[in-house]
């Protein structure tokens, strides 16, 4: 995507629209070049990004450590906590304010949101400090203190944070855990999944600076990488699963549970760590004189921390081979009545192993835990996924795999899923389709099963390159633009360049941007760099527009010179037309019309096959093209009378 190529593309596009009236109907518009925007261009000038898709030589990343103590009180459904956050400014900029997310204020009265929420009062702040100096609440950020505005808090330290400096922040707070219906977390009284629960520093990056947009319920998250040291106190008998390694198993787990975990780490079968018998006998955890236990978890280089707890959880465990001799523990926490969850650990193990191979980036974390809970679908967190609802084996597999695939996008490859939702959901949906075909032996790419085709060309579709909070609130547009269409586009790219080259570029993108914050242009540039070709014509119609592809068999004629197949391009999205001809002796021949023909403005091209009696002609027989009307892709000969 060089400036020269972009300029040539613009000039070529202008020349098409300047055609004379007599020729205007013969040409088609071609896609405009991908335009990065001034902020990304400045990042390139500053040496933090490149047009090859590599992080630049001056790339930097601000980091933090979170040291937290948490008390979960199931009887009152409350969380009380304190934290000390150490934040390091690795940027070349002086930071005069420090934006902090208070996402539980989504449930406070009067807060702007784009989906209905239960009102629980939001976050109740106690003390707030910077470098151990207490801050007072203000109504504006013009003087030292802090200002709360909905789900955002802005800290104004007495002294700015200079490049290379570290600042120490302190917080105490509490909130009521919302009930079922809250997005992505909550409680039904029996189980608690606690997420988006602590004051978290906004991301300061090399493209935009502070990314401190409000959490309104729909759009998801952009989070920085940090280390966590968290102590969670819960009643005796309440199992706790969380992001990170359990540092004090001897203090909270029974001897039997620890022995079963050791077996799960080496034996091939799933091991029942906590059983129904343990629940009935009150031996799911250790007990204490105080009536509560403190579970201590540590996690490194993750973008978030969540935890789950229940006194009704069964616990299954096994392990996954992540490649290069590595392993990771697999855990499933679920209630006895969720019988289908007996396969959860199996599905988790398969997911980690498949994705470690597929993405060429072995799963780096010590465990992956799936938790049965109160959400309607599933939601991802580092080393955790929260899945609710009654579902079949195949449905549980699908949501489990999808959420675990998020461990790579955006948990390792830390994209801004709020601004560019497709960068995690689209890639994860592509991975899920590939795994579904592998695990269940089905055609997961059948257009009948891809939601994109139900909305494409209807006027209700919106483009993937749209902010997560700016999709229509009704209908399926957000889901299809973020999930299905990008997955279909990646499948189309794979069909165009072949499996080997596609995965070479895909894996390289994951490696380059692991533990960094890529923009869409970094993904586009990486693919183009690895493949050695300009693909603006591919990215623009599928990610920036709602243009559609429609190839059709216009005519088939036979003669001494061969069989001539004329293919019409009736849409706006360019793509190669792969044509398969089947003869009456079952011989098949395939040829392709390059996308270059359509990019030159052609609407009709023909390809000549060897002579013979043809009984069938099909465009895109392998189903890679995102063709919105496949009814005109097939021609069959009339029966011989």
Coordinates of C-alpha atoms in Angstrom, one line a residue:
X1 CA 0.0 0.0 0.0
X2 CA 2.6 2.5 -1.0
X3 CA 1.7 6.1 -1.7
X4 CA 2.7 5.6 -5.4
X5 CA 0.3 2.7 -5.8
X6 CA -2.4 4.6 -4.0
X7 CA -2.0 7.6 -6.3
X8 CA -2.0 5.4 -9.4
X9 CA -5.2 3.7 -8.1
X10 CA -6.9 7.0 -7.6
X11 CA -5.9 8.3 -11.1
X12 CA -7.1 5.0 -12.6
X13 CA -10.4 5.3 -10.8
X14 CA -10.8 8.9 -12.0
X15 CA -10.1 7.8 -15.6
X16 CA -12.9 5.2 -15.4
X17 CA -15.4 7.7 -14.3
X18 CA -14.2 10.2 -17.0
X19 CA -15.1 7.7 -19.7
X20 CA -17.3 8.9 -22.6
X21 CA -21.0 8.3 -22.5
X22 CA -20.7 5.6 -25.1
X23 CA -18.2 3.6 -23.1
X24 CA -19.5 4.2 -19.5
X25 CA -21.6 1.1 -19.5
X26 CA -18.7 -1.1 -20.5
X27 CA -16.5 -0.3 -17.5
X28 CA -17.0 -1.0 -13.8
X29 CA -15.7 1.1 -10.8
X30 CA -12.6 -0.2 -9.1
X31 CA -11.9 0.1 -5.4
X32 CA -10.2 3.1 -4.0
X33 CA -6.9 2.6 -2.1
X34 CA -6.9 2.0 1.6
X35 CA -6.4 5.3 3.4
X36 CA -4.6 5.1 6.7
X37 CA -5.5 8.4 8.2
X38 CA -3.2 11.2 9.6
X39 CA -2.7 9.5 13.0
X40 CA -1.3 6.3 11.5
X41 CA 0.8 8.3 9.1
X42 CA 2.3 10.2 12.0
X43 CA 3.1 7.0 13.7
X44 CA 5.0 5.9 10.6
X45 CA 6.9 9.2 10.6
X46 CA 7.7 8.7 14.3
X47 CA 9.1 5.2 13.6
X48 CA 6.6 3.3 15.8
X49 CA 4.8 1.7 12.8
X50 CA 5.8 0.7 9.3
X51 CA 4.2 0.1 5.9
X52 CA 5.5 -3.4 5.9
X53 CA 3.4 -4.3 8.9
X54 CA 6.3 -4.6 11.3
X55 CA 6.3 -2.6 14.6
X56 CA 8.6 0.3 14.0
X57 CA 12.1 0.6 15.6
X58 CA 10.7 3.2 18.0
X59 CA 7.6 1.2 19.0
X60 CA 6.9 1.5 22.8
X61 CA 4.3 0.2 25.2
X62 CA 3.2 1.5 28.5
X63 CA 2.7 -1.1 31.2
X64 CA 1.3 -1.5 34.7
X65 CA 1.2 -3.8 37.7
X66 CA -2.0 -4.3 39.7
X67 CA -1.8 -5.5 43.4
X68 CA -5.3 -6.1 44.6
X69 CA -7.2 -7.5 47.7
X70 CA -10.8 -8.5 47.1
X71 CA -13.6 -9.7 49.3
X72 CA -16.6 -11.4 47.7
X73 CA -19.7 -11.5 49.9
X74 CA -22.3 -13.8 48.2
X75 CA -25.0 -13.1 50.7
X76 CA -25.0 -9.3 49.9
X77 CA -23.8 -9.8 46.3
X78 CA -21.0 -7.3 46.9
X79 CA -17.4 -7.0 46.0
X80 CA -15.1 -4.8 48.2
X81 CA -11.5 -4.2 47.1
X82 CA -8.3 -2.2 47.4
X83 CA -5.6 -1.9 44.8
X84 CA -2.2 -0.4 44.2
X85 CA -1.4 0.2 40.5
X86 CA 2.2 0.9 39.4
X87 CA 2.1 2.5 35.9
X88 CA 5.2 3.1 33.8
X89 CA 5.2 5.8 31.1
X90 CA 7.4 4.3 28.3
X91 CA 6.1 6.8 25.8
X92 CA 8.1 9.9 24.7
X93 CA 5.2 12.1 25.9
X94 CA 4.5 13.9 29.2
X95 CA 1.2 12.6 30.7
X96 CA -0.7 15.4 32.5
X97 CA -3.8 13.3 33.2
X98 CA -4.4 9.6 33.8
X99 CA -7.8 8.3 32.5
X100 CA -9.1 5.3 34.4
X101 CA -12.0 3.0 33.5
X102 CA -14.8 2.4 36.1
X103 CA -16.8 0.1 34.0
X104 CA -19.2 -1.0 36.7
X105 CA -20.7 2.5 36.5
X106 CA -22.5 1.1 33.5
X107 CA -25.1 0.1 36.2
X108 CA -25.3 3.5 37.8
X109 CA -28.3 5.7 37.3
X110 CA -28.0 8.4 34.7
X111 CA -25.0 6.9 32.9
X112 CA -25.2 6.9 29.0
X113 CA -25.5 3.4 27.6
X114 CA -26.6 1.8 24.4
X115 CA -28.2 -1.4 25.8
X116 CA -30.5 -1.7 28.8
X117 CA -28.9 -2.5 32.2
X118 CA -29.9 -3.3 35.7
X119 CA -29.2 -0.5 38.1
X120 CA -27.0 -1.5 41.1
X121 CA -25.6 1.9 42.0
X122 CA -22.3 1.4 40.2
X123 CA -19.0 1.9 41.8
X124 CA -18.7 3.3 45.3
X125 CA -15.3 4.9 45.5
X126 CA -13.4 5.3 48.8
X127 CA -9.9 6.7 48.7
X128 CA -8.0 7.6 45.5
X129 CA -4.3 8.5 45.6
X130 CA -1.3 9.3 43.4
X131 CA 2.1 8.5 44.8
X132 CA 0.4 7.9 48.2
X133 CA -1.0 11.5 48.2
X134 CA -4.8 11.5 48.5
X135 CA -6.8 13.1 45.7
X136 CA -10.1 14.9 46.2
X137 CA -13.1 14.6 43.8
X138 CA -13.5 17.6 41.5
X139 CA -16.0 18.8 39.0
X140 CA -13.4 19.6 36.4
X141 CA -9.9 18.4 35.5
X142 CA -8.3 21.8 35.7
X143 CA -6.6 21.2 39.0
X144 CA -5.1 18.2 40.9
X145 CA -7.8 15.7 42.0
X146 CA -10.1 13.3 40.1
X147 CA -13.3 13.7 38.1
X148 CA -15.8 10.9 37.6
X149 CA -17.9 11.0 34.4
X150 CA -20.0 7.9 33.9
X151 CA -17.7 4.9 33.3
X152 CA -14.6 7.1 33.2
X153 CA -12.5 8.7 35.9
X154 CA -9.8 11.2 35.1
X155 CA -6.9 11.6 37.6
X156 CA -5.0 14.9 37.6
X157 CA -1.8 14.3 39.6
X158 CA 0.0 17.2 41.2
X159 CA 3.0 16.6 38.9
X160 CA 2.8 15.2 35.4
X161 CA 4.2 11.8 34.6
X162 CA 7.3 12.4 32.5
X163 CA 8.7 10.0 29.9
X164 CA 10.3 7.0 31.6
X165 CA 8.7 7.7 35.0
X166 CA 6.6 5.4 37.1
X167 CA 3.6 6.5 39.1
X168 CA 1.8 4.7 41.9
X169 CA -2.0 4.9 42.1
X170 CA -4.2 3.7 45.0
X171 CA -7.9 2.9 45.1
X172 CA -10.5 1.5 47.4
X173 CA -14.0 0.7 46.1
X174 CA -17.0 -1.5 46.3
X175 CA -20.0 -2.4 44.1
X176 CA -23.0 -4.8 43.9
X177 CA -22.6 -7.5 41.4
X178 CA -25.5 -7.2 38.8
X179 CA -27.9 -10.0 38.2
X180 CA -28.5 -12.0 35.0
X181 CA -28.9 -9.9 32.0
X182 CA -25.7 -7.8 32.6
X183 CA -23.4 -8.0 29.6
X184 CA -20.6 -10.5 30.0
X185 CA -20.6 -11.0 33.8
X186 CA -22.9 -11.1 36.8
X187 CA -24.6 -13.5 39.3
X188 CA -27.7 -15.5 39.8
X189 CA -27.0 -15.9 43.5
X190 CA -25.4 -19.4 43.0
X191 CA -22.5 -18.4 40.9
X192 CA -20.6 -15.2 40.5
X193 CA -18.5 -14.2 37.5
X194 CA -16.8 -10.9 38.3
X195 CA -15.4 -8.9 35.4
X196 CA -14.8 -5.2 34.5
X197 CA -14.7 -4.7 38.3
X198 CA -11.6 -2.7 39.1
X199 CA -10.2 0.8 38.2
X200 CA -8.2 0.1 35.1
X201 CA -5.8 2.5 33.4
X202 CA -6.9 3.4 29.9
X203 CA -4.5 2.5 27.0
X204 CA -2.1 5.2 25.9
X205 CA -0.7 4.2 22.5
X206 CA 1.5 5.6 19.7
X207 CA -1.3 6.3 17.3
X208 CA -4.1 8.1 19.2
X209 CA -2.6 8.7 22.6
X210 CA -5.2 8.1 25.4
X211 CA -8.0 5.8 24.4
X212 CA -10.5 6.5 27.2
X213 CA -13.9 6.1 25.6
X214 CA -16.9 5.4 27.7
X215 CA -18.1 1.8 28.2
X216 CA -21.8 1.9 27.1
X217 CA -22.6 -1.8 27.0
X218 CA -22.3 -2.7 23.3
X219 CA -18.8 -1.8 22.2
X220 CA -16.1 -4.0 23.9
X221 CA -12.6 -3.1 25.1
X222 CA -9.1 -1.9 24.5
X223 CA -6.8 -2.8 27.3
X224 CA -3.1 -2.6 28.1
X225 CA -0.8 -5.4 29.1
X226 CA -0.1 -5.7 32.8
X227 CA 1.0 -8.0 35.7
X228 CA -1.6 -8.9 38.4
X229 CA -1.1 -10.0 42.0
X230 CA -4.6 -10.6 43.4
X231 CA -5.9 -12.1 46.6
X232 CA -9.6 -13.1 46.6
X233 CA -11.4 -13.9 49.9
X234 CA -14.6 -16.0 49.6
X235 CA -16.6 -18.2 52.0
X236 CA -15.4 -21.7 52.7
X237 CA -16.8 -24.2 50.2
X238 CA -16.8 -21.6 47.4
X239 CA -14.4 -22.6 44.6
X240 CA -12.6 -19.7 42.9
X241 CA -11.3 -19.8 39.4
X242 CA -9.4 -16.8 38.0
X243 CA -6.9 -15.4 35.6
X244 CA -3.4 -16.4 36.5
X245 CA -1.7 -19.1 38.6
X246 CA -3.1 -20.2 42.0
X247 CA -0.1 -19.4 44.2
X248 CA -1.4 -21.0 47.4
X249 CA -3.2 -24.3 46.5
X250 CA -2.2 -25.9 49.9
X251 CA -4.2 -23.2 51.7
X252 CA -7.5 -23.6 49.8
X253 CA -7.6 -27.0 48.1
X254 CA -8.1 -30.3 49.8
X255 CA -5.5 -33.0 49.6
X256 CA -7.7 -35.0 47.3
X257 CA -8.2 -32.1 44.9
X258 CA -4.5 -31.4 44.7
X259 CA -3.8 -35.1 44.0
X260 CA -6.4 -35.1 41.2
X261 CA -4.9 -32.0 39.7
X262 CA -1.5 -33.7 39.6
X263 CA -3.1 -36.6 37.8
X264 CA -4.8 -34.3 35.3
X265 CA -1.5 -32.7 34.5
X266 CA -0.1 -36.0 33.2
X267 CA -2.9 -38.5 32.4
X268 CA -4.7 -38.4 29.0
X269 CA -8.2 -38.6 30.4
X270 CA -10.3 -35.8 32.0
X271 CA -10.1 -36.0 35.8
X272 CA -12.9 -35.0 38.1
X273 CA -11.2 -32.7 40.6
X274 CA -14.3 -31.8 42.6
X275 CA -17.2 -34.2 42.4
X276 CA -20.9 -34.2 43.4
X277 CA -19.8 -36.3 46.4
X278 CA -17.4 -33.6 47.4
X279 CA -20.2 -31.0 47.2
X280 CA -22.5 -33.2 49.3
X281 CA -19.9 -33.8 52.0
X282 CA -18.8 -30.2 52.1
X283 CA -15.2 -31.0 51.0
X284 CA -15.0 -29.0 47.8
X285 CA -12.4 -26.7 49.5
X286 CA -10.5 -26.6 52.8
X287 CA -12.3 -25.0 55.7
X288 CA -11.1 -22.4 58.2
X289 CA -12.0 -21.2 61.7
X290 CA -12.9 -17.8 60.2
X291 CA -15.3 -19.3 57.7
X292 CA -13.6 -17.9 54.6
X293 CA -10.5 -18.6 52.5
X294 CA -8.2 -16.3 50.5
X295 CA -7.2 -17.5 47.0
X296 CA -4.0 -15.9 45.7
X297 CA -3.5 -15.6 41.9
X298 CA -0.6 -14.1 39.9
X299 CA -0.7 -13.4 36.2
X300 CA 1.9 -11.9 33.9
X301 CA 1.6 -9.9 30.7
X302 CA -2.2 -10.1 30.4
X303 CA -4.7 -7.4 29.6
X304 CA -7.3 -8.0 32.2
X305 CA -8.2 -10.1 35.3
X306 CA -11.5 -11.8 36.1
X307 CA -12.7 -14.5 38.5
X308 CA -15.6 -16.8 39.1
X309 CA -16.9 -18.4 42.3
X310 CA -19.6 -20.8 43.4
X311 CA -20.3 -23.3 46.1
X312 CA -22.1 -25.6 43.5
X313 CA -19.4 -26.0 41.0
X314 CA -18.0 -29.3 39.8
X315 CA -14.5 -29.1 38.6
X316 CA -13.0 -31.1 35.7
X317 CA -9.4 -30.9 34.6
X318 CA -7.0 -32.1 31.9
X319 CA -4.1 -30.7 30.0
X320 CA -3.3 -29.6 26.5
X321 CA -0.1 -30.0 24.5
X322 CA 0.7 -26.5 23.2
X323 CA 3.7 -27.5 21.0
X324 CA 7.4 -27.5 21.5
X325 CA 7.0 -29.7 24.5
X326 CA 4.8 -27.2 26.3
X327 CA 1.5 -27.9 28.2
X328 CA -1.3 -26.0 29.7
X329 CA -3.9 -27.0 32.2
X330 CA -7.5 -27.1 31.1
X331 CA -10.3 -26.6 33.6
X332 CA -14.1 -26.6 33.5
X333 CA -16.3 -25.3 36.3
X334 CA -20.0 -26.1 36.1
X335 CA -23.1 -27.0 38.1
X336 CA -24.3 -30.6 38.2
X337 CA -27.5 -29.9 36.2
X338 CA -25.4 -28.6 33.2
X339 CA -24.8 -32.2 31.9
X340 CA -23.5 -31.2 28.5
X341 CA -20.6 -29.5 30.3
X342 CA -19.1 -33.0 31.0
X343 CA -17.4 -32.4 27.5
X344 CA -16.2 -28.9 28.3
X345 CA -12.7 -29.9 29.3
X346 CA -12.4 -32.1 26.2
X347 CA -13.5 -29.1 24.0
X348 CA -11.1 -26.8 25.8
X349 CA -8.2 -29.2 25.3
X350 CA -9.0 -29.5 21.6
X351 CA -9.3 -25.7 21.2
X352 CA -5.9 -24.9 22.7
X353 CA -4.1 -27.6 20.8
X354 CA -5.8 -26.7 17.4
X355 CA -5.2 -23.0 17.8
X356 CA -1.6 -23.4 18.9
X357 CA -0.9 -25.3 15.7
X358 CA -3.1 -23.2 13.4
X359 CA -1.7 -19.9 14.5
X360 CA 1.9 -20.9 14.9
X361 CA 1.9 -19.3 18.3
X362 CA 1.7 -21.8 21.2
X363 CA -0.7 -20.9 23.9
X364 CA 1.5 -19.1 26.5
X365 CA -0.5 -19.2 29.6
X366 CA -0.6 -21.8 32.5
X367 CA -4.2 -22.7 32.1
X368 CA -7.5 -22.2 30.2
X369 CA -10.7 -22.3 32.3
X370 CA -14.3 -22.5 31.0
X371 CA -16.9 -21.4 33.5
X372 CA -20.6 -22.1 33.3
X373 CA -22.6 -19.1 34.2
X374 CA -25.3 -16.5 33.6
X375 CA -24.5 -14.8 30.3
X376 CA -26.7 -15.7 27.3
X377 CA -23.7 -16.6 25.1
X378 CA -20.0 -16.5 25.9
X379 CA -17.4 -13.9 26.9
X380 CA -13.6 -14.1 26.9
X381 CA -11.1 -13.0 29.5
X382 CA -7.4 -13.9 29.9
X383 CA -7.2 -17.6 30.6
X384 CA -11.0 -17.6 31.3
X385 CA -14.3 -17.9 29.4
X386 CA -17.7 -17.4 30.8
X387 CA -20.5 -19.3 29.0
X388 CA -24.2 -19.4 29.8
X389 CA -27.4 -20.9 28.5
X390 CA -28.6 -24.4 27.8
X391 CA -27.0 -25.8 24.6
X392 CA -26.2 -29.0 22.7
X393 CA -22.8 -30.6 22.4
X394 CA -22.1 -28.9 19.1
X395 CA -23.3 -25.5 20.4
X396 CA -21.1 -25.8 23.5
X397 CA -18.1 -26.7 21.3
X398 CA -18.7 -23.7 19.0
X399 CA -18.9 -21.1 21.8
X400 CA -16.1 -22.7 23.8
X401 CA -13.8 -22.7 20.8
X402 CA -14.7 -19.2 19.8
X403 CA -14.1 -17.7 23.2
X404 CA -10.8 -19.6 23.6
X405 CA -9.7 -18.4 20.2
X406 CA -10.0 -14.9 21.7
X407 CA -7.0 -15.8 23.9
X408 CA -5.0 -15.0 20.7
X409 CA -7.2 -12.2 19.4
X410 CA -7.3 -9.8 21.4
X411 CA -5.7 -11.3 24.5
X412 CA -2.2 -11.8 23.0
X413 CA -2.5 -9.7 19.9
X414 CA -3.9 -6.7 21.7
X415 CA -6.1 -5.0 19.1
X416 CA -8.6 -2.3 19.9
X417 CA -11.8 -4.3 19.8
X418 CA -13.9 -1.2 20.7
X419 CA -12.8 0.8 17.6
X420 CA -12.2 -2.2 15.3
X421 CA -14.5 -5.1 16.5
X422 CA -13.8 -7.2 13.5
X423 CA -10.1 -7.5 14.3
X424 CA -10.9 -9.9 17.1
X425 CA -14.4 -11.2 16.3
X426 CA -13.8 -11.7 12.6
X427 CA -10.5 -13.5 13.0
X428 CA -11.9 -15.6 15.8
X429 CA -15.0 -16.5 13.7
X430 CA -12.7 -17.6 10.9
X431 CA -10.7 -19.8 13.3
X432 CA -14.0 -21.2 14.6
X433 CA -15.2 -22.2 11.2
X434 CA -11.9 -24.0 10.5
X435 CA -12.1 -25.9 13.7
X436 CA -15.8 -26.8 13.3
X437 CA -15.0 -28.4 9.9
X438 CA -12.0 -30.2 11.5
X439 CA -13.7 -31.5 14.6
X440 CA -17.2 -32.3 13.3
X441 CA -16.3 -33.1 9.7
X442 CA -18.8 -30.6 8.3
X443 CA -18.7 -27.9 5.6
X444 CA -18.6 -24.9 8.0
X445 CA -18.2 -22.5 5.1
X446 CA -21.4 -23.4 3.4
X447 CA -23.1 -20.1 2.4
X448 CA -26.3 -21.3 3.9
X449 CA -24.6 -21.2 7.3
X450 CA -22.9 -17.9 7.0
X451 CA -24.9 -14.9 8.2
X452 CA -23.2 -12.5 5.9
X453 CA -25.2 -13.8 2.9
X454 CA -28.5 -13.2 4.6
X455 CA -27.9 -9.4 4.8
X456 CA -25.4 -8.6 2.0
X457 CA -27.0 -6.5 -0.7
X458 CA -30.2 -5.8 1.3
X459 CA -29.4 -2.2 2.2
X460 CA -29.2 -3.2 5.9
X461 CA -25.6 -4.2 5.9
X462 CA -22.9 -1.9 7.4
X463 CA -19.1 -2.0 6.8
X464 CA -16.7 -3.8 9.3
X465 CA -14.5 -0.7 9.6
X466 CA -17.0 1.0 12.0
X467 CA -16.6 1.8 15.7
X468 CA -18.1 -0.8 18.0
X469 CA -20.5 1.8 19.6
X470 CA -21.7 3.1 16.2
X471 CA -23.5 0.1 14.8
X472 CA -27.3 0.1 14.4
X473 CA -28.8 -1.0 17.7
X474 CA -31.5 -3.1 16.0
X475 CA -31.1 -6.0 13.6
X476 CA -28.1 -8.1 12.8
X477 CA -25.8 -5.5 11.2
X478 CA -23.3 -5.3 14.0
X479 CA -22.8 -9.1 14.3
X480 CA -22.5 -9.8 10.6
X481 CA -20.1 -6.9 10.0
X482 CA -17.9 -7.9 12.9
X483 CA -18.1 -11.7 12.9
X484 CA -19.4 -13.2 9.7
X485 CA -18.3 -10.9 6.9
X486 CA -14.6 -10.6 8.0
X487 CA -14.5 -14.4 8.4
X488 CA -15.9 -14.8 4.9
X489 CA -13.4 -12.3 3.6
X490 CA -10.4 -14.2 5.1
X491 CA -11.8 -17.5 3.7
X492 CA -11.9 -15.8 0.3
X493 CA -8.4 -14.6 0.6
X494 CA -7.3 -18.1 1.6
X495 CA -9.0 -19.5 -1.5
X496 CA -7.3 -16.9 -3.7
X497 CA -3.7 -17.4 -2.5
X498 CA -3.8 -20.9 -1.1
X499 CA -3.5 -22.4 2.3
X500 CA 0.3 -22.3 2.6
X501 CA 0.7 -18.6 1.7
X502 CA -2.4 -17.6 3.7
X503 CA -1.2 -19.2 6.9
X504 CA 2.3 -17.9 6.4
X505 CA 0.9 -14.4 6.4
X506 CA -1.7 -15.0 9.1
X507 CA 0.9 -16.5 11.5
X508 CA 3.4 -13.8 10.8
X509 CA 0.8 -11.2 11.8
X510 CA 0.2 -13.0 15.1
X511 CA 3.9 -13.2 15.8
X512 CA 4.7 -9.6 14.9
X513 CA 1.9 -8.1 17.0
X514 CA 1.9 -10.5 20.0
X515 CA 1.8 -8.4 23.2
X516 CA 1.4 -5.2 21.1
X517 CA -1.5 -3.1 19.8
X518 CA -2.0 -3.5 16.1
X519 CA -4.2 -1.3 13.9
X520 CA -6.1 -2.7 10.9
X521 CA -3.4 -1.3 8.6
X522 CA -0.8 -3.4 10.4
X523 CA -2.8 -6.5 9.5
X524 CA -3.3 -5.4 5.9
X525 CA 0.4 -4.4 5.6
X526 CA 1.7 -7.6 7.1
X527 CA -0.3 -9.7 4.6
X528 CA 0.9 -7.6 1.7
X529 CA 4.5 -7.7 2.9
X530 CA 4.5 -11.5 3.3
X531 CA 2.6 -12.1 0.1
X532 CA 4.5 -9.5 -1.9
X533 CA 1.4 -8.0 -3.5
X534 CA -0.8 -5.0 -3.2
X535 CA -4.3 -6.0 -1.9
X536 CA -6.0 -2.6 -1.5
X537 CA -8.5 -3.7 -4.1
X538 CA -9.4 -6.6 -1.8
X539 CA -9.5 -4.8 1.6
X540 CA -11.5 -1.8 0.4
X541 CA -14.7 -3.4 -0.8
X542 CA -14.9 -6.0 2.0
X543 CA -13.8 -4.0 5.0
X544 CA -14.5 -0.3 4.2
X545 CA -17.6 -0.7 2.0
X546 CA -20.7 -2.9 1.6
X547 CA -20.0 -3.7 -2.0
X548 CA -21.0 -7.2 -3.1
X549 CA -19.6 -9.9 -5.5
X550 CA -21.8 -11.5 -8.1
X551 CA -20.2 -13.6 -10.8
X552 CA -22.5 -15.3 -13.3
X553 CA -22.3 -17.7 -16.2
X554 CA -23.4 -15.5 -19.0
X555 CA -23.2 -18.1 -21.8
X556 CA -21.6 -21.4 -22.8
X557 CA -20.9 -22.1 -26.5
X558 CA -19.1 -25.0 -28.2
X559 CA -17.4 -25.2 -31.5
X560 CA -14.3 -26.6 -33.2
X561 CA -12.1 -24.0 -31.4
X562 CA -13.3 -25.2 -28.0
X563 CA -15.8 -24.4 -25.3
X564 CA -16.1 -20.7 -24.6
X565 CA -17.5 -19.7 -21.2
X566 CA -18.4 -16.1 -20.8
X567 CA -18.5 -14.9 -17.2
X568 CA -20.2 -11.7 -16.2
X569 CA -19.1 -9.5 -13.2
X570 CA -22.4 -8.1 -11.9
X571 CA -21.2 -6.7 -8.6
X572 CA -18.7 -4.2 -7.3
X573 CA -16.3 -6.4 -5.4
X574 CA -13.4 -7.7 -7.6
X575 CA -12.4 -11.3 -7.1
X576 CA -10.9 -14.1 -9.4
X577 CA -13.5 -16.2 -11.1
X578 CA -12.6 -19.9 -10.9
X579 CA -14.4 -21.8 -13.5
X580 CA -14.8 -25.6 -13.6
X581 CA -16.0 -27.4 -16.7
X582 CA -17.3 -31.0 -16.5
X583 CA -17.5 -33.0 -19.8
X584 CA -19.8 -35.9 -20.5
X585 CA -17.1 -38.4 -19.7
X586 CA -16.8 -36.9 -16.2
X587 CA -13.5 -35.2 -17.0
X588 CA -13.1 -31.8 -15.3
X589 CA -10.9 -28.8 -16.3
X590 CA -10.5 -25.7 -14.2
X591 CA -9.3 -22.3 -15.3
X592 CA -9.4 -18.9 -13.6
X593 CA -10.2 -15.3 -14.7
X594 CA -7.8 -13.1 -12.8
X595 CA -9.1 -10.2 -10.7
X596 CA -6.9 -8.0 -12.9
X597 CA -9.5 -8.2 -15.7
X598 CA -12.2 -6.7 -13.4
X599 CA -9.7 -4.2 -12.0
X600 CA -9.2 -3.0 -15.6
X601 CA -12.9 -2.2 -15.8
X602 CA -14.2 -5.2 -17.6
X603 CA -17.7 -6.5 -16.9
X604 CA -17.6 -9.5 -19.2
X605 CA -14.7 -12.0 -19.8
X606 CA -14.5 -15.3 -21.5
X607 CA -12.3 -18.3 -21.1
X608 CA -11.8 -21.1 -23.7
X609 CA -11.6 -24.8 -22.8
X610 CA -10.8 -27.7 -25.0
X611 CA -13.5 -29.0 -27.3
X612 CA -15.9 -31.6 -26.2
X613 CA -19.5 -32.0 -24.9
X614 CA -19.8 -30.1 -21.7
X615 CA -22.6 -31.0 -19.2
X616 CA -21.9 -28.6 -16.4
X617 CA -20.1 -25.3 -15.9
X618 CA -19.6 -23.9 -12.3
X619 CA -18.0 -20.7 -11.0
X620 CA -16.3 -21.0 -7.6
X621 CA -16.9 -24.8 -7.2
X622 CA -14.9 -24.9 -4.0
X623 CA -16.9 -22.1 -2.3
X624 CA -14.3 -19.5 -1.5
X625 CA -15.7 -16.5 -3.3
X626 CA -18.1 -14.2 -1.2
X627 CA -20.6 -14.4 -4.0
X628 CA -24.0 -13.2 -2.9
X629 CA -26.0 -14.9 -5.7
X630 CA -24.9 -18.5 -6.4
X631 CA -28.0 -19.3 -8.4
X632 CA -26.3 -17.9 -11.5
X633 CA -23.0 -19.6 -10.9
X634 CA -24.0 -22.9 -12.5
X635 CA -24.9 -23.8 -16.1
X636 CA -26.0 -27.3 -17.1
X637 CA -26.5 -28.6 -20.6
X638 CA -30.0 -29.4 -21.9
X639 CA -30.7 -33.1 -22.0
X640 CA -29.9 -34.9 -25.3
X641 CA -33.2 -35.8 -27.0

